[in-house]
mmCIF file of C-alpha atoms in Angstrom:
data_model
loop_
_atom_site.group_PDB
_atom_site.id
_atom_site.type_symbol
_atom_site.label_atom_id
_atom_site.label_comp_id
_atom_site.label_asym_id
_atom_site.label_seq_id
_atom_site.Cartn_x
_atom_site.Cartn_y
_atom_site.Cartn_z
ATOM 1 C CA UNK A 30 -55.886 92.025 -5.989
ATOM 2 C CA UNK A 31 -54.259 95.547 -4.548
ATOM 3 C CA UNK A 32 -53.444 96.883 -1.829
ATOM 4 C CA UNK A 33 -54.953 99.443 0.280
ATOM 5 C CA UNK A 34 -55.243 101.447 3.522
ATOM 6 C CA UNK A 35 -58.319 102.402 5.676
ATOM 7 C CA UNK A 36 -57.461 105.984 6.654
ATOM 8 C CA UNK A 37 -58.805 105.314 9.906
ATOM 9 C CA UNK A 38 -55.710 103.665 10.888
ATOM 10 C CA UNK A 39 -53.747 106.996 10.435
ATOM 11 C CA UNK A 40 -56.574 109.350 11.881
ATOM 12 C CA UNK A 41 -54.740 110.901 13.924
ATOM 13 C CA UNK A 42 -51.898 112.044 10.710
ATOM 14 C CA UNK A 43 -54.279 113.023 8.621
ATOM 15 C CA UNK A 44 -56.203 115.597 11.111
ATOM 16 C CA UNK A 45 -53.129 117.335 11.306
ATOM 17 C CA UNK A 46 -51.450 117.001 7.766
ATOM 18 C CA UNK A 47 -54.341 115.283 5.458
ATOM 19 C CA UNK A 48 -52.074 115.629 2.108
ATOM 20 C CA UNK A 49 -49.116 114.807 3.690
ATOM 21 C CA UNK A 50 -50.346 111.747 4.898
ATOM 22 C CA UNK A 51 -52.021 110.897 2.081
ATOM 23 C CA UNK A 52 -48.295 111.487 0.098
ATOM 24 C CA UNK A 53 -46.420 109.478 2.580
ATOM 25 C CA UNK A 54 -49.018 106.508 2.337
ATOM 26 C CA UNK A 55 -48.481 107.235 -1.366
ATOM 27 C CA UNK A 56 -44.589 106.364 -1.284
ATOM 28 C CA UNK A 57 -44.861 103.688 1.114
ATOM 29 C CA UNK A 58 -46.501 101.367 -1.590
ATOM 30 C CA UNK A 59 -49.824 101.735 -0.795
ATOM 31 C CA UNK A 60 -52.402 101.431 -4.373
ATOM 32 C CA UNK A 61 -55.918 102.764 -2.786
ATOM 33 C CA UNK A 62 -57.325 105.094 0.226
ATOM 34 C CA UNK A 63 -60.900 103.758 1.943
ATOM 35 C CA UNK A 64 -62.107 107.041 3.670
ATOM 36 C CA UNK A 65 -64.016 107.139 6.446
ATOM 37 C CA UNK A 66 -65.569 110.598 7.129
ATOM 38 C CA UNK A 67 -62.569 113.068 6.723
ATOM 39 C CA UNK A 68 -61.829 114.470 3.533
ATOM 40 C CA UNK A 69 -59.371 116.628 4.730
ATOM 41 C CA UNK A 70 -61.958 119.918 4.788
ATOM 42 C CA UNK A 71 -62.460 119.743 1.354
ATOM 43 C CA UNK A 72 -65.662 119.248 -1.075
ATOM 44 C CA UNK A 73 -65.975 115.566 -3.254
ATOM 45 C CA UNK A 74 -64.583 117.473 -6.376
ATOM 46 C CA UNK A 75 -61.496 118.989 -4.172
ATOM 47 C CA UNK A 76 -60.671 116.123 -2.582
ATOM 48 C CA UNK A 77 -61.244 113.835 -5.758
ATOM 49 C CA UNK A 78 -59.130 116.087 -7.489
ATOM 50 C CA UNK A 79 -56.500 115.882 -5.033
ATOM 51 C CA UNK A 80 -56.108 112.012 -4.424
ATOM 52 C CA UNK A 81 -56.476 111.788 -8.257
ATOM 53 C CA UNK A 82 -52.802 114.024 -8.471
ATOM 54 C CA UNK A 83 -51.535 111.312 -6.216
ATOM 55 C CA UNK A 84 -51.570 108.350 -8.213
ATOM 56 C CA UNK A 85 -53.927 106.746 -5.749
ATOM 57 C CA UNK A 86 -57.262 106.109 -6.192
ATOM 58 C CA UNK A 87 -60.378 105.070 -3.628
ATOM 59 C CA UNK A 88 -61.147 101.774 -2.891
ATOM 60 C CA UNK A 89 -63.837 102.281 -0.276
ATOM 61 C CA UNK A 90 -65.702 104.682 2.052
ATOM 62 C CA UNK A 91 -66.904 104.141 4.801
ATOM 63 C CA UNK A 92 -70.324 106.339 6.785
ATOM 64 C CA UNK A 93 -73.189 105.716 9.226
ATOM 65 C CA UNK A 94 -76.152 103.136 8.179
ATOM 66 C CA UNK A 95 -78.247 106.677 8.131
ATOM 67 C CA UNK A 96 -76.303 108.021 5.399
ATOM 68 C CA UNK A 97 -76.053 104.956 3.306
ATOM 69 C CA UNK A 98 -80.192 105.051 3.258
ATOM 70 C CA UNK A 99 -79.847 108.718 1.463
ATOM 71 C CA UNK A 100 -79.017 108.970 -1.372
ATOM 72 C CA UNK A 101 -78.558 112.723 -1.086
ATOM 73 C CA UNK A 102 -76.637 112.892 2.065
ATOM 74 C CA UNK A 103 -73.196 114.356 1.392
ATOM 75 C CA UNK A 104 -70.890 110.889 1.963
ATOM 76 C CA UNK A 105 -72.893 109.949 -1.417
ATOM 77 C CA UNK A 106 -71.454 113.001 -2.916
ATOM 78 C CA UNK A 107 -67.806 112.054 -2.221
ATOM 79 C CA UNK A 108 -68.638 108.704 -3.141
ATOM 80 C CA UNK A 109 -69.463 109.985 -6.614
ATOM 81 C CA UNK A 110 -66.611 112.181 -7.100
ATOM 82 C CA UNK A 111 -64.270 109.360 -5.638
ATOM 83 C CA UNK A 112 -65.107 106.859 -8.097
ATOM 84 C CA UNK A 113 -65.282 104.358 -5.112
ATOM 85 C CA UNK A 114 -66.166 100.706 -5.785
ATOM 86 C CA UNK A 115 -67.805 100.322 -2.844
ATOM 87 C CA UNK A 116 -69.727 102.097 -0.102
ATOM 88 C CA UNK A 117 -69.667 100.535 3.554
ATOM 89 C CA UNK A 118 -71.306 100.712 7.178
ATOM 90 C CA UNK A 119 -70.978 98.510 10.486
ATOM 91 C CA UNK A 120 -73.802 97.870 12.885
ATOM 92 C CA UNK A 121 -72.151 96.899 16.207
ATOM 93 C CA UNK A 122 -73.897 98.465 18.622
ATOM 94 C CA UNK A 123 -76.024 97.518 21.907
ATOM 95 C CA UNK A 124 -78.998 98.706 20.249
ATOM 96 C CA UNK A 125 -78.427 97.508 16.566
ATOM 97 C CA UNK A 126 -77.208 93.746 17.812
ATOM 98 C CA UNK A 127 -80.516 93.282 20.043
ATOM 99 C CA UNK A 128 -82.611 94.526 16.992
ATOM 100 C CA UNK A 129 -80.329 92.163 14.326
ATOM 101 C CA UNK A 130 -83.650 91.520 12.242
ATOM 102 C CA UNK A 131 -84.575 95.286 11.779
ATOM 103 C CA UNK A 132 -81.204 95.940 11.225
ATOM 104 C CA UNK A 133 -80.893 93.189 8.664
ATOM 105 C CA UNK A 134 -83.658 95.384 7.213
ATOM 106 C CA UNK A 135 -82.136 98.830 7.410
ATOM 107 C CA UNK A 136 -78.775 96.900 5.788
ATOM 108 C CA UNK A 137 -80.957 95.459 2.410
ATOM 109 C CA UNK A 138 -82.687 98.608 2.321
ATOM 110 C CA UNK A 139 -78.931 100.931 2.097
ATOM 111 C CA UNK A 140 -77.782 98.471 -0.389
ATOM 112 C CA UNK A 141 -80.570 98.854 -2.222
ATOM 113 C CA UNK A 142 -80.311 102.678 -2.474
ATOM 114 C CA UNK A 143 -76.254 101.998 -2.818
ATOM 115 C CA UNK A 144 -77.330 99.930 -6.080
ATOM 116 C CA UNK A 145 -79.343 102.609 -7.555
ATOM 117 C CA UNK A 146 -76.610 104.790 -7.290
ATOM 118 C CA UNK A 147 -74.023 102.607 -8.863
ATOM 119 C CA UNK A 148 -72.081 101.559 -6.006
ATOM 120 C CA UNK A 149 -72.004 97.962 -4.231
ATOM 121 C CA UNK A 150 -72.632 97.680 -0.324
ATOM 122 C CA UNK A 151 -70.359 95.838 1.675
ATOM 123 C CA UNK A 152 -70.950 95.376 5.491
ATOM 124 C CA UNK A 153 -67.810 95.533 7.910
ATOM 125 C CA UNK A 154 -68.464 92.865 10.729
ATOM 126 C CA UNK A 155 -66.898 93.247 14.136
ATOM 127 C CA UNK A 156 -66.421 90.397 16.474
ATOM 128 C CA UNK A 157 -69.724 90.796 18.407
ATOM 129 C CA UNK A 158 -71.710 89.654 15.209
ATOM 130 C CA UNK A 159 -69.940 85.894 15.995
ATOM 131 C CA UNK A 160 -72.632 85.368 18.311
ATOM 132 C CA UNK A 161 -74.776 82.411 18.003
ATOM 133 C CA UNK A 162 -78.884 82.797 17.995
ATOM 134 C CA UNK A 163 -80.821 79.735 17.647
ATOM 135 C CA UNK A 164 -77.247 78.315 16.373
ATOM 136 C CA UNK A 165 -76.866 80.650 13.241
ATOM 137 C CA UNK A 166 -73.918 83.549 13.927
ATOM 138 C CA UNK A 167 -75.687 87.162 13.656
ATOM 139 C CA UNK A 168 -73.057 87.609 9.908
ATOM 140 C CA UNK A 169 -74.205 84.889 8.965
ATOM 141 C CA UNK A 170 -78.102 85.769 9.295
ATOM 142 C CA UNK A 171 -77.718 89.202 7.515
ATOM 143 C CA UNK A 172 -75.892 87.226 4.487
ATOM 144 C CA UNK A 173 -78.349 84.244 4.567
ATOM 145 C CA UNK A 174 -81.136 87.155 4.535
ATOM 146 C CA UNK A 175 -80.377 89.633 2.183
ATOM 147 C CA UNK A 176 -79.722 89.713 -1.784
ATOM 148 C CA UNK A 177 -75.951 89.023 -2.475
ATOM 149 C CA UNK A 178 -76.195 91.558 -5.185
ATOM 150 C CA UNK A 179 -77.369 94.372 -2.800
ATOM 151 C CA UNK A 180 -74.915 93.081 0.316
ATOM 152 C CA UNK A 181 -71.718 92.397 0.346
ATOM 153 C CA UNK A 182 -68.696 91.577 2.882
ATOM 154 C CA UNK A 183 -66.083 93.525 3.438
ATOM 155 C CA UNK A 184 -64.415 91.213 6.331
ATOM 156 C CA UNK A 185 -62.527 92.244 9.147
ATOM 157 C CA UNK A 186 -60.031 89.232 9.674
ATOM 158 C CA UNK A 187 -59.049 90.388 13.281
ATOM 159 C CA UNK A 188 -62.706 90.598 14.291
ATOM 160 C CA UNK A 189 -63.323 87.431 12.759
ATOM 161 C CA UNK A 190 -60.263 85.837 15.006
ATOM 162 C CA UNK A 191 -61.679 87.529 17.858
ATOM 163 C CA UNK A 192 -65.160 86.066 17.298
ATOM 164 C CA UNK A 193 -63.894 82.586 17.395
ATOM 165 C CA UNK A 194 -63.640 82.074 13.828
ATOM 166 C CA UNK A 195 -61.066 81.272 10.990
ATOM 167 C CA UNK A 196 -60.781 84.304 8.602
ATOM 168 C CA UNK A 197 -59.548 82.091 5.991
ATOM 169 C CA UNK A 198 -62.584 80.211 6.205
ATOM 170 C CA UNK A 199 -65.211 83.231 6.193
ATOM 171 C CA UNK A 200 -63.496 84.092 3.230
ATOM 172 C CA UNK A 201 -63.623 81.080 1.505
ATOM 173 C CA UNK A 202 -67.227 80.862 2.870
ATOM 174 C CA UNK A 203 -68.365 84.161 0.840
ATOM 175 C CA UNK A 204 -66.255 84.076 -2.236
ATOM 176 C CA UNK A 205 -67.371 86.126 -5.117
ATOM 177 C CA UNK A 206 -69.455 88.333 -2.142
ATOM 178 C CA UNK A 207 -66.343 89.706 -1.026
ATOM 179 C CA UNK A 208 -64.694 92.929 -3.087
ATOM 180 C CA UNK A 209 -63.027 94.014 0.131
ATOM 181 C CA UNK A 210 -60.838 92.068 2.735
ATOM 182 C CA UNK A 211 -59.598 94.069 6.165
ATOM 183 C CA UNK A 212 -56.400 92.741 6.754
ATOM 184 C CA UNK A 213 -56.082 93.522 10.777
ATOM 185 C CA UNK A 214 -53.637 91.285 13.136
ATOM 186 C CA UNK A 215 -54.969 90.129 16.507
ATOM 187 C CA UNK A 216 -53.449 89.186 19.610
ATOM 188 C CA UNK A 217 -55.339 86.883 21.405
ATOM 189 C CA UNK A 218 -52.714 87.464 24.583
ATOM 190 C CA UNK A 219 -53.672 91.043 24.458
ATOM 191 C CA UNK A 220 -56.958 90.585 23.817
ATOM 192 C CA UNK A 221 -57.006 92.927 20.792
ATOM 193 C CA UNK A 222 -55.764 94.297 17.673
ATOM 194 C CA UNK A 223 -51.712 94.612 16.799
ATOM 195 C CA UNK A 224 -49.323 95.204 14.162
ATOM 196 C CA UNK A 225 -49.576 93.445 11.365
ATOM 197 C CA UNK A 226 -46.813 90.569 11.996
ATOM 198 C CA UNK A 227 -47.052 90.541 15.590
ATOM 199 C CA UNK A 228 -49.949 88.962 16.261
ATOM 200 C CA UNK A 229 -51.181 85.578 15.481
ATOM 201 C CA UNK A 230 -52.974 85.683 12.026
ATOM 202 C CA UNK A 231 -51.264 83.826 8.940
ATOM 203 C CA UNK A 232 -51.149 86.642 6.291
ATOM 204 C CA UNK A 233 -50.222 84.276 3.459
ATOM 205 C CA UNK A 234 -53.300 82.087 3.888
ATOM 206 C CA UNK A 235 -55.625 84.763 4.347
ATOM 207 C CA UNK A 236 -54.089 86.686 1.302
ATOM 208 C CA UNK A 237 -54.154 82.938 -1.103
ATOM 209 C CA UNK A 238 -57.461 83.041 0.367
ATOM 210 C CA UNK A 239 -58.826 86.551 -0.269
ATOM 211 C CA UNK A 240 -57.452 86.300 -4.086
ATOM 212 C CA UNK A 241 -59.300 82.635 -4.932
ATOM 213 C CA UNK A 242 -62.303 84.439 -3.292
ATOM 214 C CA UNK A 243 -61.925 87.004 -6.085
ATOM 215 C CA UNK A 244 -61.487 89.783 -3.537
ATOM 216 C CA UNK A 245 -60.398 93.036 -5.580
ATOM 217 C CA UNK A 246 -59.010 95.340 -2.353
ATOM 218 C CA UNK A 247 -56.456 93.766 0.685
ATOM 219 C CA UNK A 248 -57.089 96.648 3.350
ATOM 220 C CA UNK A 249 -54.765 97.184 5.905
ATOM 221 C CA UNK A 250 -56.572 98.453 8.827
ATOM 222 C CA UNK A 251 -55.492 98.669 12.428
ATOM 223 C CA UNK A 252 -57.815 100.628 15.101
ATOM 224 C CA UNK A 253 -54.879 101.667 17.483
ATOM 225 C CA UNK A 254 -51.321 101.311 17.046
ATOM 226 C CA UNK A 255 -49.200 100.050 19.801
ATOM 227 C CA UNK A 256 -46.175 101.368 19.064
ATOM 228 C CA UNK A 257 -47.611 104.971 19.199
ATOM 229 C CA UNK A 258 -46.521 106.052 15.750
ATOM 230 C CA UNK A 259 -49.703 105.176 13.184
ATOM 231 C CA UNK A 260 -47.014 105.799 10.053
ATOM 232 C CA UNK A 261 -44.447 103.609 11.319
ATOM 233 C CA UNK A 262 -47.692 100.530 11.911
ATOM 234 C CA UNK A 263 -48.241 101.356 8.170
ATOM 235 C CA UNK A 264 -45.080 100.649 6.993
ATOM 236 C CA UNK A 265 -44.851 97.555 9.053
ATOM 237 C CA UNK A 266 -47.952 96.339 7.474
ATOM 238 C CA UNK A 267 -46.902 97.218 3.946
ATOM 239 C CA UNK A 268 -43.676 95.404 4.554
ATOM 240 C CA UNK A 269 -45.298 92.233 5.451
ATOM 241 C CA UNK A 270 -48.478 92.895 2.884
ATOM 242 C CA UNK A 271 -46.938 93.784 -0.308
ATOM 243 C CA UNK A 272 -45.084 90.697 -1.253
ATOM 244 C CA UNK A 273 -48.807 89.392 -1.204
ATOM 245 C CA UNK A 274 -50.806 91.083 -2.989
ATOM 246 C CA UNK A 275 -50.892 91.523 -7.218
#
């Protein structure tokens, strides 16, 4: 299992320096990059090119559902020239959650199209698909009702804490359906996501955890960071994630 960072977590670095960013990540012990949606202004081949000269190499992207279900829309492009394992969405919203059966659909149907192109689909759950219809969690309905070759997990432990669930059981629960594992802390006094360390997730379990469950990638990830420096959350998260991983 390596190590990796979603680039979202250091959004606001890379719009004003994207290679720098990407260097400093680099030196700071991080193995992969999972992009979602900037590529630093640059075409797949450019960019590919680029994070290729690094030493680093792409161990996700994330886009919209819309993209995922064409095959010729650009993130597929960058997907190709990336050489990314995997290709992910999320489908949080009002109007997705209240529609959970079409958009269990729309989910088989991009990993479907995801297959034919030679990359697996994983799905990144927030904590608002932990609620319960008819006693059956909204996750699990899309896993129980879609092809575990076409669908995968990529789980979000934080969202899973927040949801009132133990990540280390979801993982367990979907081993060998899980390439990628978001490693996010959660503070349940705050009532959101924190620094890896200073919340109240066990990091050792969930890594013991994400390895038997043959996960490949260990993603840091953190949506906002509280000390208002995203580099400095980074290397707090590396500190605490490294001795982990391999």
């Amino acid at each position: 299992m390596r190590l990796g960072i979603q680039l979202y977590s250091v959004r606001d670095q890379i719009e004003k320096d994207f290679k720098g960013t990407i260097g400093a990540l680099k030196e700071m012990g991080f193995e992969g990059v999972e992009f979602a949606w900037n590529y630093g202004g640059m075409e797949p081949a450019a960019v590919a090119d680029f994070i290729a000269k690094t030493g680093l190499v792409t161990c996700g992207l994330h886009t919209s559902l819309k993209d995922l279900q064409d095959a010729k829309s650009a993130p597929y492009q960058y997907a190709k020239a990336l050489k990314t394992p995997c290709i992910t969405t999320s489908c949080c919203g009002k109007a997705e959650l209240d529609n959970w059966d079409a958009t269990i659909t729309a989910l088989a149907e991009a990993g479907r199209v995801a297959a034919g192109e030679g990359f697996r689909f994983t799905y990144h759950n927030h904590a608002q698909e932990f609620e319960q219809r008819g006693g059956v969690a909204l996750l699990d309905a899309l896993y129980a009702k879609t092809d575990a070759k076409h669908v995968k997990a990529e789980l979000d432990t934080a969202w899973i804490y927040a949801g009132g669930q133990d990540p280390v059981s979801y993982i367990k629960k979907y081993a060998g359906r899980v390439p990628q594992v978001h490693a996010k802390d959660y503070s349940k006094t705050t009532k959101f996501v924190i620094e890896i360390g200073r919340g109240e997730l066990d990091f050792t379990k969930i890594a013991a955890a994400a390895r038997e469950a043959k996960a490949e990638w260990l993603i840091y990830e953190l949506d906002t960071s509280t000390i208002g420096d995203s580099l400095a959350s980074a290397r707090e998260a590396i500190r605490h994630l490294k001795p982990l991983v391999g």
